[in-house]
């Protein structure tokens, strides 16, 4: 199932009480890469291996987010939904369940990405984002990293952070170098 993308309000609410789906090109505009794989098919393992090799992702682990499987579940989910950025890409491959990654667009509005089983996204370093679960209240994600895993969240505001400044510069330079391999 392909990713679904739409605008949401500051608190994650659907605007105008409905979801007006956006084209996936909206993600390309802000540098978000995406793929759809099938975690139950061996062909997807080959495609995942190719993506990992091509992009240099040499470390991975798993994160199972649901009550009973994640210590301090409520507190961590609240932290995930706090607007933040990272100095590195955030790469997530959804193996089970689903959740919402909200990312800021060029106009500083929230774009919601509904990632479900088989969806894989790469959030560029420096993009403001947040995460929460969908109604199923469970997601199992593969986390991929370049080199040693670093997961330091820098809560907004971070306008002086060099990675944030570079992201904004690339975003304003007509997306030069952003989202070159989305499909």
CSV table of N, CA and C in Angstrom, one decimal:
chain,number,residue,atom,x,y,z
A,1,UNK,N,0.8,-1.2,0.0
A,1,UNK,CA,0.0,0.0,0.0
A,1,UNK,C,0.9,1.2,0.0
A,2,UNK,N,0.6,2.1,-0.9
A,2,UNK,CA,1.4,3.4,-1.0
A,2,UNK,C,1.2,4.3,0.2
A,3,UNK,N,2.2,5.1,0.4
A,3,UNK,CA,2.1,6.1,1.4
A,3,UNK,C,0.9,7.1,1.1
A,4,UNK,N,0.3,7.6,2.2
A,4,UNK,CA,-0.7,8.6,2.0
A,4,UNK,C,-0.2,9.8,2.7
A,5,UNK,N,-0.5,11.0,2.1
A,5,UNK,CA,0.1,12.3,2.5
A,5,UNK,C,-1.1,13.3,2.5
A,6,UNK,N,-1.2,14.1,3.6
A,6,UNK,CA,-2.1,15.2,3.7
A,6,UNK,C,-1.7,16.2,4.7
A,7,UNK,N,-2.3,17.3,4.7
A,7,UNK,CA,-2.0,18.4,5.6
A,7,UNK,C,-2.8,18.2,6.9
A,8,UNK,N,-2.1,18.5,8.1
A,8,UNK,CA,-2.8,18.5,9.4
A,8,UNK,C,-2.5,19.8,10.1
A,9,UNK,N,-3.3,20.0,11.2
A,9,UNK,CA,-3.1,21.2,12.0
A,9,UNK,C,-2.0,21.0,13.0
A,10,UNK,N,-1.8,22.0,13.8
A,10,UNK,CA,-0.7,22.0,14.8
A,10,UNK,C,-0.8,20.9,15.8
A,11,UNK,N,-2.0,20.4,16.1
A,11,UNK,CA,-2.1,19.3,17.0
A,11,UNK,C,-2.3,18.0,16.4
A,12,UNK,N,-2.1,17.9,15.1
A,12,UNK,CA,-2.3,16.7,14.3
A,12,UNK,C,-3.7,16.4,13.8
A,13,UNK,N,-4.6,17.4,14.0
A,13,UNK,CA,-6.0,17.2,13.5
A,13,UNK,C,-6.1,17.4,12.0
A,14,UNK,N,-7.0,16.6,11.4
A,14,UNK,CA,-7.3,16.8,10.0
A,14,UNK,C,-7.9,18.2,9.8
A,15,UNK,N,-7.4,18.8,8.7
A,15,UNK,CA,-8.0,20.2,8.4
A,15,UNK,C,-9.4,20.0,7.7
A,16,UNK,N,-10.2,20.9,8.0
A,16,UNK,CA,-11.6,20.9,7.5
A,16,UNK,C,-12.3,19.6,7.7
A,17,UNK,N,-11.9,18.9,8.7
A,17,UNK,CA,-12.6,17.6,9.1
A,17,UNK,C,-12.5,16.5,8.0
A,18,UNK,N,-11.6,16.6,7.1
A,18,UNK,CA,-11.4,15.6,6.2
A,18,UNK,C,-10.0,15.5,5.7
A,19,UNK,N,-9.6,14.5,5.1
A,19,UNK,CA,-8.2,14.3,4.6
A,19,UNK,C,-8.3,14.5,3.1
A,20,UNK,N,-7.6,15.6,2.6
A,20,UNK,CA,-7.5,15.8,1.2
A,20,UNK,C,-6.1,15.3,0.9
A,21,UNK,N,-6.0,14.2,0.2
A,21,UNK,CA,-4.7,13.6,-0.1
A,21,UNK,C,-3.9,14.4,-1.1
A,22,UNK,N,-2.6,14.5,-0.8
A,22,UNK,CA,-1.7,15.3,-1.6
A,22,UNK,C,-0.9,14.3,-2.5
A,23,UNK,N,-0.4,14.8,-3.6
A,23,UNK,CA,0.5,14.0,-4.4
A,23,UNK,C,1.8,13.7,-3.7
A,24,UNK,N,2.4,12.6,-3.9
A,24,UNK,CA,3.7,12.3,-3.3
A,24,UNK,C,4.8,13.2,-3.6
A,25,UNK,N,4.6,14.0,-4.7
A,25,UNK,CA,5.6,15.0,-5.1
A,25,UNK,C,5.7,16.0,-4.0
A,26,UNK,N,4.7,16.2,-3.1
A,26,UNK,CA,4.8,17.1,-2.0
A,26,UNK,C,6.0,16.7,-1.1
A,27,UNK,N,6.3,15.4,-1.0
A,27,UNK,CA,7.4,14.9,-0.2
A,27,UNK,C,8.7,15.3,-0.9
A,28,UNK,N,8.8,15.1,-2.2
A,28,UNK,CA,10.0,15.5,-2.9
A,28,UNK,C,10.4,16.9,-2.7
A,29,UNK,N,9.4,17.8,-2.7
A,29,UNK,CA,9.7,19.2,-2.5
A,29,UNK,C,10.4,19.5,-1.2
A,30,UNK,N,10.3,18.7,-0.2
A,30,UNK,CA,10.9,18.9,1.1
A,30,UNK,C,12.0,17.9,1.4
A,31,UNK,N,12.4,17.1,0.4
A,31,UNK,CA,13.6,16.3,0.5
A,31,UNK,C,13.3,14.9,1.1
A,32,UNK,N,12.0,14.5,1.3
A,32,UNK,CA,11.7,13.2,1.9
A,32,UNK,C,11.7,12.2,0.8
A,33,UNK,N,12.5,11.1,1.0
A,33,UNK,CA,12.6,10.0,0.1
A,33,UNK,C,11.6,8.9,0.6
A,34,UNK,N,11.1,8.1,-0.4
A,34,UNK,CA,10.2,7.0,0.0
A,34,UNK,C,10.3,5.9,-1.0
A,35,UNK,N,10.0,4.7,-0.4
A,35,UNK,CA,9.9,3.5,-1.2
A,35,UNK,C,8.8,2.6,-0.7
A,36,UNK,N,8.3,1.7,-1.5
A,36,UNK,CA,7.4,0.7,-0.9
A,36,UNK,C,8.0,-0.7,-1.2
A,37,UNK,N,8.2,-1.4,-0.1
A,37,UNK,CA,8.7,-2.7,-0.2
A,37,UNK,C,7.7,-3.7,0.4
A,38,UNK,N,7.8,-4.9,0.3
A,38,UNK,CA,6.9,-5.9,0.9
A,38,UNK,C,7.8,-6.7,1.9
A,39,UNK,N,7.7,-6.5,3.2
A,39,UNK,CA,8.5,-7.2,4.1
A,39,UNK,C,8.3,-8.7,4.1
A,40,UNK,N,7.3,-9.2,3.5
A,40,UNK,CA,7.0,-10.7,3.4
A,40,UNK,C,7.6,-11.3,2.2
A,41,UNK,N,8.2,-10.6,1.3
A,41,UNK,CA,8.7,-11.1,0.0
A,41,UNK,C,10.2,-11.0,-0.1
A,42,UNK,N,10.8,-12.1,-0.6
A,42,UNK,CA,12.3,-12.1,-0.6
A,42,UNK,C,12.8,-11.0,-1.6
A,43,UNK,N,12.0,-10.7,-2.7
A,43,UNK,CA,12.5,-9.7,-3.6
A,43,UNK,C,12.7,-8.3,-2.9
A,44,UNK,N,11.9,-8.1,-1.9
A,44,UNK,CA,12.1,-6.8,-1.1
A,44,UNK,C,13.4,-6.8,-0.4
A,45,UNK,N,13.8,-8.0,0.1
A,45,UNK,CA,15.1,-8.1,0.8
A,45,UNK,C,16.2,-7.7,-0.1
A,46,UNK,N,16.1,-8.1,-1.4
A,46,UNK,CA,17.2,-7.7,-2.3
A,46,UNK,C,17.1,-6.2,-2.6
A,47,UNK,N,15.9,-5.6,-2.7
A,47,UNK,CA,15.8,-4.2,-3.0
A,47,UNK,C,16.3,-3.4,-1.7
A,48,UNK,N,15.9,-3.9,-0.5
A,48,UNK,CA,16.4,-3.2,0.7
A,48,UNK,C,17.9,-3.3,0.8
A,49,UNK,N,18.5,-4.4,0.4
A,49,UNK,CA,20.0,-4.5,0.4
A,49,UNK,C,20.6,-3.5,-0.5
A,50,UNK,N,20.0,-3.4,-1.7
A,50,UNK,CA,20.5,-2.4,-2.7
A,50,UNK,C,20.4,-1.0,-2.2
A,51,UNK,N,19.2,-0.6,-1.6
A,51,UNK,CA,19.1,0.7,-1.0
A,51,UNK,C,20.1,1.0,0.1
A,52,UNK,N,20.3,0.0,0.9
A,52,UNK,CA,21.3,0.1,2.0
A,52,UNK,C,22.7,0.3,1.5
A,53,UNK,N,23.0,-0.5,0.4
A,53,UNK,CA,24.4,-0.3,-0.2
A,53,UNK,C,24.5,1.0,-0.8
A,54,UNK,N,23.6,1.4,-1.7
A,54,UNK,CA,23.6,2.6,-2.4
A,54,UNK,C,23.7,3.9,-1.5
A,55,UNK,N,23.0,3.8,-0.4
A,55,UNK,CA,23.0,5.0,0.5
A,55,UNK,C,23.9,4.9,1.7
A,56,UNK,N,24.6,3.7,1.8
A,56,UNK,CA,25.6,3.6,2.9
A,56,UNK,C,25.1,3.3,4.2
A,57,UNK,N,23.9,2.7,4.3
A,57,UNK,CA,23.3,2.4,5.6
A,57,UNK,C,23.9,1.1,6.1
A,58,UNK,N,24.8,1.1,7.0
A,58,UNK,CA,25.5,-0.1,7.4
A,58,UNK,C,25.2,-0.6,8.8
A,59,UNK,N,24.2,0.1,9.5
A,59,UNK,CA,23.8,-0.4,10.8
A,59,UNK,C,22.2,-0.3,10.8
A,60,UNK,N,21.6,-1.3,11.4
A,60,UNK,CA,20.2,-1.3,11.6
A,60,UNK,C,19.8,-2.0,12.9
A,61,UNK,N,18.6,-1.6,13.4
A,61,UNK,CA,18.0,-2.2,14.5
A,61,UNK,C,16.5,-2.1,14.4
A,62,UNK,N,15.8,-2.6,15.4
A,62,UNK,CA,14.3,-2.7,15.3
A,62,UNK,C,13.8,-1.9,16.5
A,63,UNK,N,12.6,-1.3,16.3
A,63,UNK,CA,11.9,-0.6,17.3
A,63,UNK,C,10.4,-1.0,17.2
A,64,UNK,N,9.9,-1.6,18.3
A,64,UNK,CA,8.6,-2.1,18.4
A,64,UNK,C,7.8,-1.1,19.3
A,65,UNK,N,7.0,-0.3,18.8
A,65,UNK,CA,6.3,0.7,19.6
A,65,UNK,C,4.8,0.3,19.8
A,66,UNK,N,4.6,-0.1,21.0
A,66,UNK,CA,3.2,-0.4,21.5
A,66,UNK,C,3.2,-0.6,23.0
A,67,UNK,N,2.1,-0.5,23.6
A,67,UNK,CA,2.0,-0.7,25.1
A,67,UNK,C,2.5,-2.2,25.3
A,68,UNK,N,3.3,-2.3,26.4
A,68,UNK,CA,3.7,-3.6,26.8
A,68,UNK,C,5.1,-4.1,26.1
A,69,UNK,N,5.4,-3.4,25.0
A,69,UNK,CA,6.7,-3.8,24.3
A,69,UNK,C,7.7,-2.7,24.4
A,70,UNK,N,7.3,-1.5,24.7
A,70,UNK,CA,8.2,-0.3,24.8
A,70,UNK,C,8.2,0.2,26.2
A,71,UNK,N,9.3,0.2,26.9
A,71,UNK,CA,9.3,0.7,28.3
A,71,UNK,C,8.9,2.2,28.3
A,72,UNK,N,8.2,2.6,29.3
A,72,UNK,CA,7.8,4.0,29.4
A,72,UNK,C,7.0,4.5,28.1
A,73,UNK,N,6.1,3.6,27.6
A,73,UNK,CA,5.4,3.8,26.4
A,73,UNK,C,4.8,5.2,26.3
A,74,UNK,N,4.0,5.6,27.2
A,74,UNK,CA,3.3,6.9,27.1
A,74,UNK,C,4.3,8.1,27.0
A,75,UNK,N,5.3,8.0,27.9
A,75,UNK,CA,6.3,9.1,27.9
A,75,UNK,C,7.1,9.2,26.6
A,76,UNK,N,7.5,8.0,26.1
A,76,UNK,CA,8.3,8.0,24.8
A,76,UNK,C,7.4,8.5,23.7
A,77,UNK,N,6.2,8.1,23.6
A,77,UNK,CA,5.3,8.5,22.5
A,77,UNK,C,5.1,10.0,22.6
A,78,UNK,N,5.0,10.6,23.8
A,78,UNK,CA,4.9,12.0,24.0
A,78,UNK,C,6.2,12.7,23.5
A,79,UNK,N,7.3,12.1,23.8
A,79,UNK,CA,8.6,12.7,23.3
A,79,UNK,C,8.7,12.6,21.8
A,80,UNK,N,8.2,11.5,21.2
A,80,UNK,CA,8.3,11.3,19.7
A,80,UNK,C,7.4,12.4,19.0
A,81,UNK,N,6.3,12.8,19.7
A,81,UNK,CA,5.4,13.8,19.1
A,81,UNK,C,5.9,15.3,19.4
A,82,UNK,N,6.9,15.5,20.1
A,82,UNK,CA,7.5,16.8,20.3
A,82,UNK,C,8.3,17.2,19.0
A,83,UNK,N,8.0,18.3,18.5
A,83,UNK,CA,8.7,18.7,17.3
A,83,UNK,C,10.2,18.8,17.5
A,84,UNK,N,10.9,18.2,16.6
A,84,UNK,CA,12.4,18.1,16.7
A,84,UNK,C,13.0,17.9,15.3
A,85,UNK,N,14.3,17.9,15.3
A,85,UNK,CA,15.1,17.6,14.1
A,85,UNK,C,16.3,16.8,14.6
A,86,UNK,N,17.0,16.2,13.6
A,86,UNK,CA,18.2,15.4,13.9
A,86,UNK,C,19.3,15.9,13.0
A,87,UNK,N,20.5,15.7,13.4
A,87,UNK,CA,21.7,16.1,12.6
A,87,UNK,C,22.0,15.1,11.5
A,88,UNK,N,21.3,14.0,11.6
A,88,UNK,CA,21.5,12.9,10.6
A,88,UNK,C,20.1,12.6,10.0
A,89,UNK,N,20.1,11.9,8.8
A,89,UNK,CA,18.9,11.4,8.3
A,89,UNK,C,18.2,10.5,9.3
A,90,UNK,N,16.9,10.4,9.2
A,90,UNK,CA,16.1,9.5,9.9
A,90,UNK,C,15.5,8.5,8.9
A,91,UNK,N,15.9,7.2,9.0
A,91,UNK,CA,15.5,6.2,8.0
A,91,UNK,C,14.6,5.2,8.7
A,92,UNK,N,13.4,5.0,8.3
A,92,UNK,CA,12.5,4.1,8.9
A,92,UNK,C,11.8,3.2,7.8
A,93,UNK,N,11.8,1.9,8.1
A,93,UNK,CA,11.1,0.9,7.2
A,93,UNK,C,10.1,0.2,8.1
A,94,UNK,N,8.8,0.4,7.7
A,94,UNK,CA,7.7,-0.2,8.5
A,94,UNK,C,7.5,-1.7,8.2
A,95,UNK,N,7.7,-2.5,9.2
A,95,UNK,CA,7.5,-3.9,9.0
A,95,UNK,C,6.1,-4.4,9.4
A,96,UNK,N,5.5,-3.8,10.4
A,96,UNK,CA,4.1,-4.1,10.9
A,96,UNK,C,3.5,-2.8,11.4
A,97,UNK,N,2.1,-2.8,11.3
A,97,UNK,CA,1.4,-1.7,11.9
A,97,UNK,C,1.5,-0.5,11.1
A,98,UNK,N,1.4,0.7,11.8
A,98,UNK,CA,1.5,2.0,11.1
A,98,UNK,C,1.6,3.1,12.1
A,99,UNK,N,2.0,4.3,11.5
A,99,UNK,CA,2.1,5.5,12.3
A,99,UNK,C,2.2,6.7,11.4
A,100,UNK,N,2.2,7.8,12.0
A,100,UNK,CA,2.3,9.1,11.3
A,100,UNK,C,3.6,9.9,11.5
A,101,UNK,N,4.3,10.2,10.5
A,101,UNK,CA,5.4,11.1,10.6
A,101,UNK,C,4.8,12.5,10.0
A,102,UNK,N,4.9,13.5,10.9
A,102,UNK,CA,4.5,14.8,10.5
A,102,UNK,C,5.8,15.6,10.2
A,103,UNK,N,5.8,16.2,9.0
A,103,UNK,CA,7.0,17.0,8.7
A,103,UNK,C,6.6,18.4,8.2
A,104,UNK,N,7.5,19.4,8.4
A,104,UNK,CA,7.2,20.7,8.1
A,104,UNK,C,7.5,21.0,6.6
A,105,UNK,N,6.6,21.7,5.9
A,105,UNK,CA,6.8,22.0,4.5
A,105,UNK,C,7.5,23.3,4.4
A,106,UNK,N,7.6,23.8,3.2
A,106,UNK,CA,8.3,25.1,3.0
A,106,UNK,C,7.6,26.3,3.6
A,107,UNK,N,6.3,26.2,3.9
A,107,UNK,CA,5.5,27.2,4.5
A,107,UNK,C,5.4,27.0,6.0
A,108,UNK,N,6.1,26.1,6.5
A,108,UNK,CA,6.1,25.7,8.0
A,108,UNK,C,4.8,25.1,8.4
A,109,UNK,N,4.1,24.5,7.5
A,109,UNK,CA,2.8,23.8,7.8
A,109,UNK,C,3.1,22.3,7.9
A,110,UNK,N,2.3,21.6,8.6
A,110,UNK,CA,2.5,20.2,8.9
A,110,UNK,C,1.9,19.3,7.7
A,111,UNK,N,2.8,18.5,7.2
A,111,UNK,CA,2.4,17.5,6.2
A,111,UNK,C,2.5,16.1,6.9
A,112,UNK,N,1.4,15.4,6.9
A,112,UNK,CA,1.3,14.1,7.6
A,112,UNK,C,1.6,13.0,6.6
A,113,UNK,N,2.5,12.1,6.9
A,113,UNK,CA,2.9,10.9,6.1
A,113,UNK,C,2.4,9.7,6.9
A,114,UNK,N,1.5,9.0,6.3
A,114,UNK,CA,1.0,7.7,7.0
A,114,UNK,C,1.8,6.6,6.4
A,115,UNK,N,2.7,6.1,7.3
A,115,UNK,CA,3.5,5.0,6.9
A,115,UNK,C,2.9,3.7,7.5
A,116,UNK,N,2.8,2.7,6.6
A,116,UNK,CA,2.2,1.4,6.9
A,116,UNK,C,3.1,0.3,6.5
A,117,UNK,N,2.8,-0.9,6.8
A,117,UNK,CA,3.6,-2.0,6.4
A,117,UNK,C,4.1,-1.9,5.0
A,118,UNK,N,5.5,-2.0,4.9
A,118,UNK,CA,6.1,-1.9,3.6
A,118,UNK,C,6.6,-0.6,3.2
A,119,UNK,N,6.1,0.5,3.9
A,119,UNK,CA,6.6,1.8,3.6
A,119,UNK,C,8.0,2.1,4.2
A,120,UNK,N,8.8,2.8,3.4
A,120,UNK,CA,10.1,3.1,3.9
A,120,UNK,C,10.3,4.6,3.6
A,121,UNK,N,10.8,5.4,4.6
A,121,UNK,CA,11.0,6.8,4.3
A,121,UNK,C,12.3,7.2,4.9
A,122,UNK,N,12.9,8.3,4.3
A,122,UNK,CA,14.1,8.9,4.7
A,122,UNK,C,13.8,10.4,4.9
A,123,UNK,N,13.8,10.8,6.2
A,123,UNK,CA,13.7,12.2,6.5
A,123,UNK,C,15.1,12.9,6.4
A,124,UNK,N,15.2,13.9,5.7
A,124,UNK,CA,16.5,14.6,5.6
A,124,UNK,C,17.0,15.2,6.9
A,125,UNK,N,18.3,15.2,7.1
A,125,UNK,CA,18.8,15.8,8.3
A,125,UNK,C,18.4,17.3,8.3
A,126,UNK,N,18.0,17.8,9.5
A,126,UNK,CA,17.6,19.2,9.6
A,126,UNK,C,16.1,19.5,9.4
A,127,UNK,N,15.3,18.5,9.0
A,127,UNK,CA,13.9,18.7,8.8
A,127,UNK,C,13.2,18.6,10.2
A,128,UNK,N,12.3,19.6,10.5
A,128,UNK,CA,11.5,19.5,11.7
A,128,UNK,C,10.4,18.4,11.4
A,129,UNK,N,10.2,17.6,12.4
A,129,UNK,CA,9.2,16.5,12.3
A,129,UNK,C,8.8,16.0,13.7
A,130,UNK,N,7.8,15.1,13.7
A,130,UNK,CA,7.3,14.5,14.9
A,130,UNK,C,6.7,13.1,14.5
A,131,UNK,N,6.4,12.3,15.4
A,131,UNK,CA,5.9,10.9,15.1
A,131,UNK,C,4.8,10.6,16.1
A,132,UNK,N,3.8,9.9,15.7
A,132,UNK,CA,2.8,9.2,16.6
A,132,UNK,C,2.2,8.0,15.9
A,133,UNK,N,1.6,7.2,16.7
A,133,UNK,CA,1.0,6.0,16.2
A,133,UNK,C,-0.4,6.3,15.5
A,134,UNK,N,-0.8,5.4,14.6
A,134,UNK,CA,-2.1,5.4,14.1
A,134,UNK,C,-3.1,4.7,15.0
A,135,UNK,N,-4.3,4.5,14.6
A,135,UNK,CA,-5.4,4.0,15.5
A,135,UNK,C,-5.0,2.5,15.9
A,136,UNK,N,-4.2,1.8,15.2
A,136,UNK,CA,-3.8,0.4,15.6
A,136,UNK,C,-3.0,0.4,16.9
A,137,UNK,N,-2.4,1.6,17.2
A,137,UNK,CA,-1.5,1.7,18.4
A,137,UNK,C,-0.3,0.8,18.4
A,138,UNK,N,0.2,0.5,17.3
A,138,UNK,CA,1.4,-0.4,17.2
A,138,UNK,C,2.1,-0.2,15.9
A,139,UNK,N,3.4,-0.2,15.9
A,139,UNK,CA,4.2,-0.2,14.7
A,139,UNK,C,5.6,-0.9,15.1
A,140,UNK,N,6.0,-1.7,14.1
A,140,UNK,CA,7.4,-2.2,14.2
A,140,UNK,C,8.2,-1.7,13.1
A,141,UNK,N,9.3,-1.0,13.5
A,141,UNK,CA,10.1,-0.3,12.5
A,141,UNK,C,11.5,-0.8,12.5
A,142,UNK,N,12.1,-0.9,11.3
A,142,UNK,CA,13.5,-1.1,11.1
A,142,UNK,C,14.1,0.3,11.1
A,143,UNK,N,15.1,0.5,11.9
A,143,UNK,CA,15.8,1.8,11.9
A,143,UNK,C,17.2,1.6,11.2
A,144,UNK,N,17.5,2.4,10.2
A,144,UNK,CA,18.7,2.3,9.5
A,144,UNK,C,19.6,3.5,9.8
A,145,UNK,N,20.9,3.3,9.8
A,145,UNK,CA,21.8,4.4,10.1
A,145,UNK,C,23.0,4.4,9.2
A,146,UNK,N,23.6,5.5,9.0
A,146,UNK,CA,25.0,5.7,8.4
A,146,UNK,C,26.0,5.6,9.6
A,147,UNK,N,26.8,4.5,9.6
A,147,UNK,CA,27.7,4.4,10.7
A,147,UNK,C,27.1,4.1,12.0
A,148,UNK,N,27.7,4.5,13.1
A,148,UNK,CA,27.2,4.2,14.4
A,148,UNK,C,25.9,4.9,14.6
A,149,UNK,N,24.9,4.3,15.2
A,149,UNK,CA,23.6,4.9,15.4
A,149,UNK,C,23.6,6.1,16.3
A,150,UNK,N,23.1,7.2,15.9
A,150,UNK,CA,22.9,8.4,16.7
A,150,UNK,C,21.5,8.8,16.6
A,151,UNK,N,20.9,9.0,17.7
A,151,UNK,CA,19.5,9.4,17.7
A,151,UNK,C,19.3,10.5,18.7
A,152,UNK,N,19.9,11.6,18.4
A,152,UNK,CA,19.8,12.8,19.3
A,152,UNK,C,18.8,13.7,18.7
A,153,UNK,N,17.7,13.9,19.5
A,153,UNK,CA,16.7,14.9,19.0
A,153,UNK,C,17.0,16.3,19.5
A,154,UNK,N,16.9,17.2,18.6
A,154,UNK,CA,17.1,18.6,18.9
A,154,UNK,C,15.8,19.3,18.8
A,155,UNK,N,15.1,19.6,19.9
A,155,UNK,CA,13.8,20.2,19.9
A,155,UNK,C,13.8,21.6,19.3
A,156,UNK,N,12.8,21.9,18.6
A,156,UNK,CA,12.6,23.2,18.0
A,156,UNK,C,12.6,24.3,19.1
A,157,UNK,N,13.2,25.4,18.9
A,157,UNK,CA,13.9,26.0,17.7
A,157,UNK,C,15.3,25.6,17.6
A,158,UNK,N,15.8,25.4,16.4
A,158,UNK,CA,17.2,25.1,16.1
A,158,UNK,C,17.7,25.8,14.9
A,159,UNK,N,17.2,27.0,14.7
A,159,UNK,CA,17.5,27.8,13.5
A,159,UNK,C,19.0,28.1,13.4
A,160,UNK,N,19.8,28.0,14.5
A,160,UNK,CA,21.2,28.3,14.4
A,160,UNK,C,22.0,27.0,14.3
A,161,UNK,N,21.4,25.8,14.3
A,161,UNK,CA,22.1,24.6,14.1
A,161,UNK,C,22.6,24.5,12.7
A,162,UNK,N,23.9,24.2,12.5
A,162,UNK,CA,24.4,24.1,11.1
A,162,UNK,C,23.7,23.2,10.2
A,163,UNK,N,23.2,22.1,10.7
A,163,UNK,CA,22.5,21.1,9.8
A,163,UNK,C,21.2,21.7,9.4
A,164,UNK,N,20.5,22.3,10.4
A,164,UNK,CA,19.2,23.0,10.0
A,164,UNK,C,19.4,24.1,9.0
A,165,UNK,N,20.5,24.9,9.2
A,165,UNK,CA,20.8,25.9,8.2
A,165,UNK,C,21.1,25.4,6.8
A,166,UNK,N,21.8,24.3,6.7
A,166,UNK,CA,22.1,23.6,5.4
A,166,UNK,C,20.8,23.1,4.8
A,167,UNK,N,19.9,22.5,5.6
A,167,UNK,CA,18.7,22.0,5.1
A,167,UNK,C,17.8,23.1,4.5
A,168,UNK,N,17.7,24.2,5.2
A,168,UNK,CA,16.9,25.3,4.8
A,168,UNK,C,17.5,25.9,3.5
A,169,UNK,N,18.8,26.0,3.5
A,169,UNK,CA,19.5,26.6,2.3
A,169,UNK,C,19.1,25.7,1.1
A,170,UNK,N,19.3,24.4,1.2
A,170,UNK,CA,19.0,23.5,0.1
A,170,UNK,C,17.5,23.6,-0.3
A,171,UNK,N,16.6,23.7,0.7
A,171,UNK,CA,15.2,23.8,0.4
A,171,UNK,C,14.9,25.0,-0.4
A,172,UNK,N,15.5,26.1,0.0
A,172,UNK,CA,15.2,27.4,-0.7
A,172,UNK,C,15.9,27.6,-2.0
A,173,UNK,N,17.0,26.8,-2.3
A,173,UNK,CA,17.7,26.8,-3.5
A,173,UNK,C,17.0,25.8,-4.5
A,174,UNK,N,15.7,26.0,-4.6
A,174,UNK,CA,14.9,25.1,-5.6
A,174,UNK,C,15.2,23.7,-5.4
A,175,UNK,N,15.3,23.2,-4.2
A,175,UNK,CA,15.5,21.8,-3.9
A,175,UNK,C,16.7,21.2,-4.5
A,176,UNK,N,17.8,21.9,-4.7
A,176,UNK,CA,19.0,21.4,-5.3
A,176,UNK,C,19.5,20.3,-4.4
A,177,UNK,N,19.6,19.1,-5.0
A,177,UNK,CA,20.2,18.0,-4.2
A,177,UNK,C,19.2,17.3,-3.3
A,178,UNK,N,17.9,17.7,-3.3
A,178,UNK,CA,17.0,17.0,-2.4
A,178,UNK,C,16.1,16.0,-3.2
A,179,UNK,N,15.8,14.9,-2.6
A,179,UNK,CA,14.9,13.9,-3.1
A,179,UNK,C,15.2,13.5,-4.5
A,180,UNK,N,16.4,13.0,-4.7
A,180,UNK,CA,16.8,12.6,-6.1
A,180,UNK,C,16.4,11.2,-6.4
A,181,UNK,N,16.0,10.4,-5.4
A,181,UNK,CA,15.8,9.0,-5.7
A,181,UNK,C,14.5,8.5,-5.2
A,182,UNK,N,13.5,9.3,-5.0
A,182,UNK,CA,12.2,8.9,-4.5
A,182,UNK,C,11.4,8.1,-5.6
A,183,UNK,N,10.7,7.1,-5.1
A,183,UNK,CA,9.8,6.4,-6.0
A,183,UNK,C,8.8,5.7,-5.3
